[in-house]
Amino acid sequence: MIESPNNEKIINYSKLKQKKYRDESSLFIVEGKHLVEEAKKNNLCVEEFILGENINEKAMRKLSNLDNVPTHLAVCKKMEEKEIHGNVLILDGVQDPGNLGTIIRSSVAFNIDTIILSLNTVDPYNDKVIRASEGMLFNINIIRGNLLEIIPKLNMDIYSTNVVNGKNLDEVEFKEPFALIVGNEGKGVSPEVQKLVNNNIYITMNNKCESLNVGVATSIILYEAERKIMHDK
Amino acid sequence: MIESPNNEKIINYSKLKQKKYRDESSLFIVEGKHLVEEAKKNNLCVEEFILGENINEKAMRKLSNLDNVPTHLAVCKKMEEKEIHGNVLILDGVQDPGNLGTIIRSSVAFNIDTIILSLNTVDPYNDKVIRASEGMLFNINIIRGNLLEIIPKLNMDIYSTNVVNGKNLDEVEFKEPFALIVGNEGKGVSPEVQKLVNNNIYITMNNKCESLNVGVATSIILYEAERKIMHDK
């Protein structure tokens, strides 16, 4: 039973709250029984902590990001990046952890196989991303890299979200595999990435509203793509 | 120029961070130039504070919910509740302020006219709701009340989100006006409310994923309803 927050292992693992240490060690933390189980199913669990069994509340609190200390917490190893395959979602600078988590959850729901994150997109192993993804993070291939190098090598239809020169989502025909690029919450897709793509999509909306939340816009397009692909089958 | 966080007016207005005082006074706070302008456009602004003009940083910090003190902040009066009209969205126990804000934003985008909040739904004048709504809060009629009394009086098609006995969204026909009910993040629509509705909708998804974020699910249904209604016109 670990009883001190100053235990050497606890001190080291607690550093995983910071991206820098997650990057160095390729480890991250998941909290809550449901997420720990999802991680175990995927053989990612390195060490599990159970309150009152092998750790006390003080030490658990040192590891946890939550206000209410969880009963279960696990230190996990990051997933391996697999080759790009299937339908691809590309995120160019998404900053909000909640948005990234929501996007990962919707991506699994609507049969995206690979998510490619630009180097300036928020870390998917951030605790808020993992929570918002409801553990769906473990069910999809996630890659991080330089979009300007990766996108030109993709051999599929590539769509970007952009009102300028865009085609109404309702009129877009999707066939598998496809790639969709969505951008930063405030700035959208960056101009350099935009140059690599010819197919722009926009979602028609009431003119009182300038734009949708990026997680919502992404999810609507993925829903619509999946709906059309299923109709064609 | 107000220079002290202990100024009586500042102390009183700072209480508006709490729902209790917002309810008592029918006032609330908006922060940031963009949102203050949206509030002014709608004649809701009671008193405006501009950093360096009529308030200093210390006093502004006392009013603000943000880590970075805003340049503009306004105390506003709540909007009047108008009669239920047009297309209606009903929220039964949505708890997360970010989700409510996102839902309000999407509701304006997809031509919902009235949002009805159950008594246990998060306060729409919570600062996080206002921010996530991107000011769209001011462009829609929002009512709070007892759903068990309100729903039976609605004279329109009423849909609920529920996998059990649900119809695939793709197959649902919408005609205006309609009402859609969505529920709590974890528990969905409450059983008492569910009893009042015959039309259930579900969104087909990959079976690895149990459910979508409530903001995403709501937005997809509203997008799809709007798309079908426009096609019929």
Short mmCIF file of C-alpha atoms in Angstrom, two decimals, chain A residues 102 105-106 108-111 136 139 169-170 203-206 208-209 211-213 215-216 219-220 223-224 227 231, chain B residues 102 105-106 108-111 136 139 169-170 203-206 208-209 211-213 215-216 219-220 223-224 227 231:
data_model
loop_
_atom_site.label_atom_id
_atom_site.label_comp_id
_atom_site.label_asym_id
_atom_site.label_seq_id
_atom_site.Cartn_x
_atom_site.Cartn_y
_atom_site.Cartn_z
CA THR A 102 -15.57 15.00 -28.78
CA ARG A 105 -15.67 10.06 -30.03
CA SER A 106 -17.62 11.07 -33.16
CA VAL A 108 -15.22 6.24 -33.94
CA ALA A 109 -19.01 6.54 -34.20
CA PHE A 110 -18.87 7.42 -37.90
CA ASN A 111 -16.16 5.00 -39.04
CA MET A 136 -12.83 6.10 -27.74
CA ASN A 139 -10.38 2.53 -30.63
CA LEU A 169 -22.43 19.72 -47.62
CA ASP A 170 -25.81 18.57 -48.85
CA ILE A 203 -22.63 23.81 -43.87
CA THR A 204 -25.62 26.03 -44.65
CA MET A 205 -26.85 27.89 -41.61
CA ASN A 206 -28.96 30.86 -40.49
CA LYS A 208 -27.37 35.17 -37.53
CA CYS A 209 -24.82 32.44 -36.77
CA SER A 211 -20.00 29.36 -37.50
CA LEU A 212 -20.47 26.15 -35.55
CA ASN A 213 -18.35 24.65 -32.80
CA GLY A 215 -16.55 19.43 -32.84
CA VAL A 216 -20.13 19.91 -34.03
CA SER A 219 -19.42 15.48 -36.49
CA ILE A 220 -22.13 16.71 -38.88
CA TYR A 223 -22.43 11.79 -40.10
CA GLU A 224 -23.43 13.01 -43.55
CA ARG A 227 -25.04 8.35 -44.40
CA HIS A 231 -26.93 4.71 -49.17
CA THR B 102 -22.78 24.64 -28.03
CA ARG B 105 -25.13 28.07 -30.98
CA SER B 106 -26.28 25.16 -33.16
CA VAL B 108 -29.58 29.44 -33.92
CA ALA B 109 -27.63 27.99 -36.86
CA PHE B 110 -30.40 25.50 -37.64
CA ASN B 111 -33.45 27.70 -37.10
CA MET B 136 -25.96 33.27 -29.84
CA ASN B 139 -30.58 35.51 -30.70
CA LEU B 169 -32.72 9.58 -37.99
CA ASP B 170 -32.18 8.98 -41.68
CA ILE B 203 -28.47 7.98 -34.79
CA THR B 204 -26.85 4.92 -36.37
CA MET B 205 -23.23 4.52 -35.32
CA ASN B 206 -20.37 2.04 -35.15
CA LYS B 208 -17.64 0.37 -30.71
CA CYS B 209 -19.18 3.71 -29.73
CA SER B 211 -23.23 7.28 -27.69
CA LEU B 212 -22.34 10.75 -28.93
CA ASN B 213 -21.73 13.94 -26.98
CA GLY B 215 -24.20 18.73 -28.13
CA VAL B 216 -23.11 16.73 -31.15
CA SER B 219 -26.70 19.38 -33.66
CA ILE B 220 -26.79 16.42 -36.06
CA TYR B 223 -28.99 19.80 -39.15
CA GLU B 224 -30.84 16.82 -40.59
CA ARG B 227 -31.99 19.78 -44.46
CA HIS B 231 -35.78 19.87 -49.45
#
